[in-house]
PDB file of C-alpha atoms in Angstrom:
ATOM      1  CA  UNK A   1      75.348 233.182 112.032  1.00 81.00           C
ATOM      2  CA  UNK A   2      77.675 230.588 113.493  1.00 86.00           C
ATOM      3  CA  UNK A   3      77.515 229.935 117.204  1.00 91.00           C
ATOM      4  CA  UNK A   4      78.953 227.643 119.852  1.00 94.00           C
ATOM      5  CA  UNK A   5      77.179 226.787 123.090  1.00 94.00           C
ATOM      6  CA  UNK A   6      78.899 225.102 125.977  1.00 93.00           C
ATOM      7  CA  UNK A   7      77.822 224.306 129.474  1.00 86.00           C
ATOM      8  CA  UNK A   8      78.335 226.996 132.019  1.00 81.00           C
ATOM      9  CA  UNK A   9      80.629 226.349 134.899  1.00 84.00           C
ATOM     10  CA  UNK A  10      82.190 226.215 137.193  1.00 92.00           C
ATOM     11  CA  UNK A  11      82.504 222.475 137.174  1.00 95.00           C
ATOM     12  CA  UNK A  12      84.020 221.229 140.411  1.00 97.00           C
ATOM     13  CA  UNK A  13      85.145 217.647 140.775  1.00 96.00           C
ATOM     14  CA  UNK A  14      87.590 215.487 142.666  1.00 97.00           C
ATOM     15  CA  UNK A  15      90.860 214.123 141.365  1.00 97.00           C
ATOM     16  CA  UNK A  16      90.431 210.949 139.262  1.00 96.00           C
ATOM     17  CA  UNK A  17      86.780 211.762 138.495  1.00 97.00           C
ATOM     18  CA  UNK A  18      85.333 211.609 134.987  1.00 97.00           C
ATOM     19  CA  UNK A  19      84.943 214.930 133.209  1.00 97.00           C
ATOM     20  CA  UNK A  20      82.478 215.809 130.464  1.00 97.00           C
ATOM     21  CA  UNK A  21      81.996 219.295 129.053  1.00 97.00           C
ATOM     22  CA  UNK A  22      79.162 219.594 126.578  1.00 97.00           C
ATOM     23  CA  UNK A  23      79.522 221.630 123.404  1.00 97.00           C
ATOM     24  CA  UNK A  24      77.003 222.094 120.606  1.00 97.00           C
ATOM     25  CA  UNK A  25      77.273 224.281 117.552  1.00 96.00           C
ATOM     26  CA  UNK A  26      75.376 225.811 114.670  1.00 95.00           C
ATOM     27  CA  UNK A  27      77.220 226.590 111.478  1.00 91.00           C
ATOM     28  CA  UNK A  28      76.770 226.716 107.751  1.00 82.00           C
ATOM     29  CA  UNK A  29      78.817 224.299 105.733  1.00 80.00           C
ATOM     30  CA  UNK A  30      81.272 221.908 107.325  1.00 84.00           C
ATOM     31  CA  UNK A  31      83.188 223.540 110.159  1.00 91.00           C
ATOM     32  CA  UNK A  32      86.325 222.310 111.847  1.00 91.00           C
ATOM     33  CA  UNK A  33      85.958 221.977 115.609  1.00 94.00           C
ATOM     34  CA  UNK A  34      88.439 222.726 118.366  1.00 95.00           C
ATOM     35  CA  UNK A  35      88.902 222.620 122.103  1.00 97.00           C
ATOM     36  CA  UNK A  36      91.212 225.191 123.642  1.00 95.00           C
ATOM     37  CA  UNK A  37      92.411 225.294 127.240  1.00 96.00           C
ATOM     38  CA  UNK A  38      93.393 228.373 129.233  1.00 93.00           C
ATOM     39  CA  UNK A  39      95.466 227.930 132.376  1.00 93.00           C
ATOM     40  CA  UNK A  40      95.531 230.753 134.934  1.00 88.00           C
ATOM     41  CA  UNK A  41      97.415 233.813 133.724  1.00 84.00           C
ATOM     42  CA  UNK A  42      98.027 232.397 130.266  1.00 87.00           C
ATOM     43  CA  UNK A  43      96.623 232.591 126.773  1.00 88.00           C
ATOM     44  CA  UNK A  44      94.586 229.871 125.145  1.00 91.00           C
ATOM     45  CA  UNK A  45      96.312 226.722 123.912  1.00 93.00           C
ATOM     46  CA  UNK A  46      94.967 224.277 121.395  1.00 93.00           C
ATOM     47  CA  UNK A  47      93.975 221.067 123.171  1.00 96.00           C
ATOM     48  CA  UNK A  48      92.560 219.038 120.294  1.00 96.00           C
ATOM     49  CA  UNK A  49      90.741 219.362 117.016  1.00 94.00           C
ATOM     50  CA  UNK A  50      88.586 217.459 114.517  1.00 95.00           C
ATOM     51  CA  UNK A  51      88.090 218.486 110.928  1.00 91.00           C
ATOM     52  CA  UNK A  52      85.269 216.252 109.689  1.00 91.00           C
ATOM     53  CA  UNK A  53      82.327 214.218 110.898  1.00 93.00           C
ATOM     54  CA  UNK A  54      83.157 211.188 113.100  1.00 95.00           C
ATOM     55  CA  UNK A  55      86.748 212.355 113.593  1.00 95.00           C
ATOM     56  CA  UNK A  56      88.015 211.947 117.140  1.00 97.00           C
ATOM     57  CA  UNK A  57      90.509 214.448 118.469  1.00 96.00           C
ATOM     58  CA  UNK A  58      92.632 213.449 121.439  1.00 97.00           C
ATOM     59  CA  UNK A  59      95.445 214.895 123.514  1.00 96.00           C
ATOM     60  CA  UNK A  60      96.691 214.628 127.122  1.00 95.00           C
ATOM     61  CA  UNK A  61      93.983 212.080 127.943  1.00 97.00           C
ATOM     62  CA  UNK A  62      91.192 214.309 126.618  1.00 98.00           C
ATOM     63  CA  UNK A  63      88.955 213.190 123.759  1.00 98.00           C
ATOM     64  CA  UNK A  64      86.166 214.697 121.674  1.00 98.00           C
ATOM     65  CA  UNK A  65      84.262 213.257 118.715  1.00 98.00           C
ATOM     66  CA  UNK A  66      82.796 215.361 115.919  1.00 97.00           C
ATOM     67  CA  UNK A  67      79.101 214.362 115.799  1.00 96.00           C
ATOM     68  CA  UNK A  68      77.435 215.932 112.791  1.00 93.00           C
ATOM     69  CA  UNK A  69      74.048 214.360 113.461  1.00 94.00           C
ATOM     70  CA  UNK A  70      73.808 215.994 116.889  1.00 95.00           C
ATOM     71  CA  UNK A  71      76.029 219.001 116.034  1.00 96.00           C
ATOM     72  CA  UNK A  72      78.099 218.293 119.107  1.00 97.00           C
ATOM     73  CA  UNK A  73      81.741 218.060 120.144  1.00 98.00           C
ATOM     74  CA  UNK A  74      81.720 217.076 123.819  1.00 98.00           C
ATOM     75  CA  UNK A  75      85.019 216.989 125.674  1.00 98.00           C
ATOM     76  CA  UNK A  76      85.774 214.026 127.961  1.00 98.00           C
ATOM     77  CA  UNK A  77      88.558 212.834 130.203  1.00 98.00           C
ATOM     78  CA  UNK A  78      88.425 209.639 132.163  1.00 96.00           C
ATOM     79  CA  UNK A  79      90.503 210.621 135.197  1.00 95.00           C
ATOM     80  CA  UNK A  80      91.223 214.274 135.866  1.00 97.00           C
ATOM     81  CA  UNK A  81      94.136 215.676 137.799  1.00 97.00           C
ATOM     82  CA  UNK A  82      94.513 218.875 139.793  1.00 96.00           C
ATOM     83  CA  UNK A  83      96.652 220.189 136.932  1.00 96.00           C
ATOM     84  CA  UNK A  84      93.606 220.000 134.629  1.00 97.00           C
ATOM     85  CA  UNK A  85      92.048 222.938 136.477  1.00 96.00           C
ATOM     86  CA  UNK A  86      91.562 225.549 133.757  1.00 96.00           C
ATOM     87  CA  UNK A  87      88.995 227.193 131.509  1.00 94.00           C
ATOM     88  CA  UNK A  88      88.026 225.155 128.455  1.00 96.00           C
ATOM     89  CA  UNK A  89      86.728 226.743 125.247  1.00 95.00           C
ATOM     90  CA  UNK A  90      84.937 224.996 122.428  1.00 95.00           C
ATOM     91  CA  UNK A  91      85.359 226.681 119.025  1.00 93.00           C
ATOM     92  CA  UNK A  92      84.640 226.229 115.349  1.00 91.00           C
ATOM     93  CA  UNK A  93      86.088 227.549 112.130  1.00 87.00           C
ATOM     94  CA  UNK A  94      83.762 228.013 109.161  1.00 81.00           C
ATOM     95  CA  UNK A  95      84.675 230.091 106.135  1.00 73.00           C
ATOM     96  CA  UNK A  96      87.932 231.191 107.816  1.00 70.00           C
ATOM     97  CA  UNK A  97      85.984 232.720 110.720  1.00 77.00           C
ATOM     98  CA  UNK A  98      86.626 231.421 114.224  1.00 82.00           C
ATOM     99  CA  UNK A  99      83.773 231.393 116.739  1.00 87.00           C
ATOM    100  CA  UNK A 100      84.298 230.604 120.436  1.00 90.00           C
ATOM    101  CA  UNK A 101      81.945 229.316 123.065  1.00 92.00           C
ATOM    102  CA  UNK A 102      81.749 231.155 126.362  1.00 90.00           C
ATOM    103  CA  UNK A 103      84.186 228.910 128.177  1.00 93.00           C
ATOM    104  CA  UNK A 104      83.737 226.429 131.039  1.00 94.00           C
ATOM    105  CA  UNK A 105      85.798 226.753 134.193  1.00 94.00           C
ATOM    106  CA  UNK A 106      86.889 223.421 135.662  1.00 96.00           C
ATOM    107  CA  UNK A 107      88.228 223.101 139.175  1.00 96.00           C
ATOM    108  CA  UNK A 108      89.732 219.793 140.264  1.00 97.00           C
ATOM    109  CA  UNK A 109      90.207 219.300 143.985  1.00 96.00           C
ATOM    110  CA  UNK A 110      92.726 216.873 145.506  1.00 94.00           C
TER     111      UNK A 110
ATOM    112  CA  UNK B   1     110.884 228.119 118.981  1.00 83.00           C
ATOM    113  CA  UNK B   2     108.346 230.344 117.293  1.00 85.00           C
ATOM    114  CA  UNK B   3     106.169 232.339 119.623  1.00 91.00           C
ATOM    115  CA  UNK B   4     103.736 235.200 119.949  1.00 95.00           C
ATOM    116  CA  UNK B   5     104.571 237.921 122.440  1.00 96.00           C
ATOM    117  CA  UNK B   6     102.352 240.606 123.896  1.00 97.00           C
ATOM    118  CA  UNK B   7     103.468 243.676 125.767  1.00 97.00           C
ATOM    119  CA  UNK B   8     102.964 245.029 128.282  1.00 97.00           C
ATOM    120  CA  UNK B   9     101.493 242.243 130.447  1.00 95.00           C
ATOM    121  CA  UNK B  10      99.728 244.792 132.618  1.00 97.00           C
ATOM    122  CA  UNK B  11      98.760 248.394 131.925  1.00 97.00           C
ATOM    123  CA  UNK B  12      96.869 250.993 133.915  1.00 98.00           C
ATOM    124  CA  UNK B  13      95.774 254.120 132.092  1.00 97.00           C
ATOM    125  CA  UNK B  14      93.358 256.988 132.524  1.00 97.00           C
ATOM    126  CA  UNK B  15      90.141 257.647 130.675  1.00 98.00           C
ATOM    127  CA  UNK B  16      90.717 259.567 127.446  1.00 97.00           C
ATOM    128  CA  UNK B  17      94.338 258.560 126.930  1.00 97.00           C
ATOM    129  CA  UNK B  18      95.565 256.798 123.818  1.00 98.00           C
ATOM    130  CA  UNK B  19      96.984 253.345 124.520  1.00 98.00           C
ATOM    131  CA  UNK B  20      98.796 250.920 122.227  1.00 98.00           C
ATOM    132  CA  UNK B  21      99.160 247.233 122.966  1.00 98.00           C
ATOM    133  CA  UNK B  22     101.906 245.405 121.134  1.00 98.00           C
ATOM    134  CA  UNK B  23     101.744 241.973 119.523  1.00 98.00           C
ATOM    135  CA  UNK B  24     104.721 240.314 117.835  1.00 98.00           C
ATOM    136  CA  UNK B  25     104.784 236.814 116.333  1.00 97.00           C
ATOM    137  CA  UNK B  26     107.679 234.818 114.949  1.00 96.00           C
ATOM    138  CA  UNK B  27     105.530 232.089 113.355  1.00 91.00           C
ATOM    139  CA  UNK B  28     105.538 233.959 110.026  1.00 92.00           C
ATOM    140  CA  UNK B  29     101.757 233.636 109.997  1.00 93.00           C
ATOM    141  CA  UNK B  30      99.651 235.706 107.638  1.00 92.00           C
ATOM    142  CA  UNK B  31      96.597 235.812 109.915  1.00 92.00           C
ATOM    143  CA  UNK B  32      96.602 237.842 113.121  1.00 94.00           C
ATOM    144  CA  UNK B  33      93.750 238.580 115.503  1.00 94.00           C
ATOM    145  CA  UNK B  34      92.923 240.665 118.556  1.00 96.00           C
ATOM    146  CA  UNK B  35      90.362 239.446 121.106  1.00 95.00           C
ATOM    147  CA  UNK B  36      89.143 240.773 124.391  1.00 95.00           C
ATOM    148  CA  UNK B  37      88.104 238.473 127.207  1.00 92.00           C
ATOM    149  CA  UNK B  38      85.505 239.535 129.741  1.00 90.00           C
ATOM    150  CA  UNK B  39      83.546 237.596 132.323  1.00 81.00           C
ATOM    151  CA  UNK B  40      80.225 236.558 130.899  1.00 73.00           C
ATOM    152  CA  UNK B  41      81.247 237.293 127.312  1.00 76.00           C
ATOM    153  CA  UNK B  42      83.995 234.803 126.586  1.00 81.00           C
ATOM    154  CA  UNK B  43      86.301 235.912 123.788  1.00 89.00           C
ATOM    155  CA  UNK B  44      85.165 238.605 121.391  1.00 91.00           C
ATOM    156  CA  UNK B  45      86.944 239.513 118.184  1.00 91.00           C
ATOM    157  CA  UNK B  46      88.085 243.135 117.922  1.00 96.00           C
ATOM    158  CA  UNK B  47      90.098 243.323 114.689  1.00 96.00           C
ATOM    159  CA  UNK B  48      91.897 240.922 112.417  1.00 94.00           C
ATOM    160  CA  UNK B  49      94.340 240.926 109.532  1.00 94.00           C
ATOM    161  CA  UNK B  50      94.980 238.424 106.756  1.00 91.00           C
ATOM    162  CA  UNK B  51      98.256 239.970 105.663  1.00 93.00           C
ATOM    163  CA  UNK B  52     100.361 243.109 105.369  1.00 96.00           C
ATOM    164  CA  UNK B  53      98.262 246.220 104.803  1.00 96.00           C
ATOM    165  CA  UNK B  54      95.059 244.223 105.393  1.00 96.00           C
ATOM    166  CA  UNK B  55      92.856 245.006 108.410  1.00 97.00           C
ATOM    167  CA  UNK B  56      89.247 244.110 109.173  1.00 94.00           C
ATOM    168  CA  UNK B  57      86.750 244.930 111.889  1.00 95.00           C
ATOM    169  CA  UNK B  58      85.498 242.278 114.233  1.00 92.00           C
ATOM    170  CA  UNK B  59      82.348 242.231 116.328  1.00 89.00           C
ATOM    171  CA  UNK B  60      83.518 244.809 118.923  1.00 95.00           C
ATOM    172  CA  UNK B  61      85.774 247.158 116.941  1.00 97.00           C
ATOM    173  CA  UNK B  62      84.395 250.548 118.064  1.00 97.00           C
ATOM    174  CA  UNK B  63      87.086 252.578 119.823  1.00 97.00           C
ATOM    175  CA  UNK B  64      89.936 250.369 118.565  1.00 98.00           C
ATOM    176  CA  UNK B  65      92.223 250.435 115.544  1.00 98.00           C
ATOM    177  CA  UNK B  66      95.023 248.271 114.165  1.00 98.00           C
ATOM    178  CA  UNK B  67      97.661 248.583 111.483  1.00 97.00           C
ATOM    179  CA  UNK B  68      99.682 245.872 109.738  1.00 97.00           C
ATOM    180  CA  UNK B  69     102.911 247.215 108.267  1.00 97.00           C
ATOM    181  CA  UNK B  70     104.788 243.905 108.409  1.00 97.00           C
ATOM    182  CA  UNK B  71     104.058 240.213 108.902  1.00 96.00           C
ATOM    183  CA  UNK B  72     105.256 240.030 112.515  1.00 97.00           C
ATOM    184  CA  UNK B  73     103.363 242.846 114.230  1.00 98.00           C
ATOM    185  CA  UNK B  74      99.757 243.878 114.765  1.00 98.00           C
ATOM    186  CA  UNK B  75      99.554 246.678 117.353  1.00 98.00           C
ATOM    187  CA  UNK B  76      96.157 247.472 118.841  1.00 98.00           C
ATOM    188  CA  UNK B  77      95.400 251.127 119.603  1.00 98.00           C
ATOM    189  CA  UNK B  78      92.696 252.445 121.860  1.00 98.00           C
ATOM    190  CA  UNK B  79      92.147 255.937 120.513  1.00 95.00           C
ATOM    191  CA  UNK B  80      90.605 257.364 123.680  1.00 97.00           C
ATOM    192  CA  UNK B  81      90.462 254.811 126.468  1.00 98.00           C
ATOM    193  CA  UNK B  82      87.153 254.275 128.230  1.00 98.00           C
ATOM    194  CA  UNK B  83      86.361 252.350 131.422  1.00 97.00           C
ATOM    195  CA  UNK B  84      84.340 249.883 129.325  1.00 96.00           C
ATOM    196  CA  UNK B  85      87.605 248.880 127.684  1.00 98.00           C
ATOM    197  CA  UNK B  86      89.013 247.500 130.933  1.00 97.00           C
ATOM    198  CA  UNK B  87      89.621 243.899 129.937  1.00 97.00           C
ATOM    199  CA  UNK B  88      92.191 241.244 129.161  1.00 95.00           C
ATOM    200  CA  UNK B  89      93.371 241.456 125.563  1.00 97.00           C
ATOM    201  CA  UNK B  90      94.711 238.500 123.598  1.00 95.00           C
ATOM    202  CA  UNK B  91      96.562 238.503 120.334  1.00 96.00           C
ATOM    203  CA  UNK B  92      96.592 235.383 118.171  1.00 94.00           C
ATOM    204  CA  UNK B  93      97.969 234.227 114.835  1.00 94.00           C
ATOM    205  CA  UNK B  94      97.361 231.354 112.431  1.00 90.00           C
ATOM    206  CA  UNK B  95      98.460 230.006 109.088  1.00 85.00           C
ATOM    207  CA  UNK B  96      96.336 230.918 106.123  1.00 66.00           C
ATOM    208  CA  UNK B  97      94.158 227.800 106.004  1.00 65.00           C
ATOM    209  CA  UNK B  98      90.616 227.266 107.253  1.00 65.00           C
ATOM    210  CA  UNK B  99      91.541 224.425 109.592  1.00 71.00           C
ATOM    211  CA  UNK B 100      94.553 226.008 111.204  1.00 79.00           C
ATOM    212  CA  UNK B 101      94.366 226.528 114.948  1.00 82.00           C
ATOM    213  CA  UNK B 102      95.222 229.841 116.555  1.00 87.00           C
ATOM    214  CA  UNK B 103      98.372 230.440 118.572  1.00 91.00           C
ATOM    215  CA  UNK B 104      97.739 232.868 121.415  1.00 92.00           C
ATOM    216  CA  UNK B 105      99.892 235.277 123.346  1.00 94.00           C
ATOM    217  CA  UNK B 106      99.708 235.402 127.146  1.00 93.00           C
ATOM    218  CA  UNK B 107      97.508 238.471 127.187  1.00 94.00           C
ATOM    219  CA  UNK B 108      97.608 242.073 128.354  1.00 96.00           C
ATOM    220  CA  UNK B 109      95.493 243.074 131.335  1.00 96.00           C
ATOM    221  CA  UNK B 110      94.360 246.659 130.756  1.00 98.00           C
ATOM    222  CA  UNK B 111      92.723 248.764 133.451  1.00 97.00           C
ATOM    223  CA  UNK B 112      91.197 252.119 132.522  1.00 97.00           C
ATOM    224  CA  UNK B 113      90.589 254.335 135.556  1.00 96.00           C
TER     225      UNK B 113
END
């Protein structure tokens, strides 16, 4: 079946550091890919998405490119802030079924 | 603004009791979902619905039920609460297209003692 694998956290880094969270997937067909973010005490919010190969999703300084050849959708941000501390989930939709990765906790220290 | 609301935000109940968690959305979405979130397991799908009178089991549906009598609401019932059902529960909704993202509520933290 479909699956999403993302790096385990927690990832701890300093303010203004570069952030990468790896995400790889297996799916039949041509899934759409998403990154969701969960801030403490809240539900998940859509951060960005890409619907076909080579698409780049971007939002709030975060970017991810849909790489079909490596079945990956890595999340990057060039300069993180304390307010980016959250749990990040990679996800895919294939055949109307949504599959989440296990989540990566990111902690940004001042 | 459209939103999705869960209630209560926190609930403590005893083993064996029936518990119902409410979910109400004003997006007018056909699709609604219930997930539970546990450390080490990420988000796991409990039940989902693609429209009124439609309900389907997810990967961890045992001990849970849902009903969909209107577009806005999908209540989740724990028939006889067990300690293994202590978790944070999230409701979500989406438009009826394959690429549509989910809109999540803020969750209900349930403790079964």
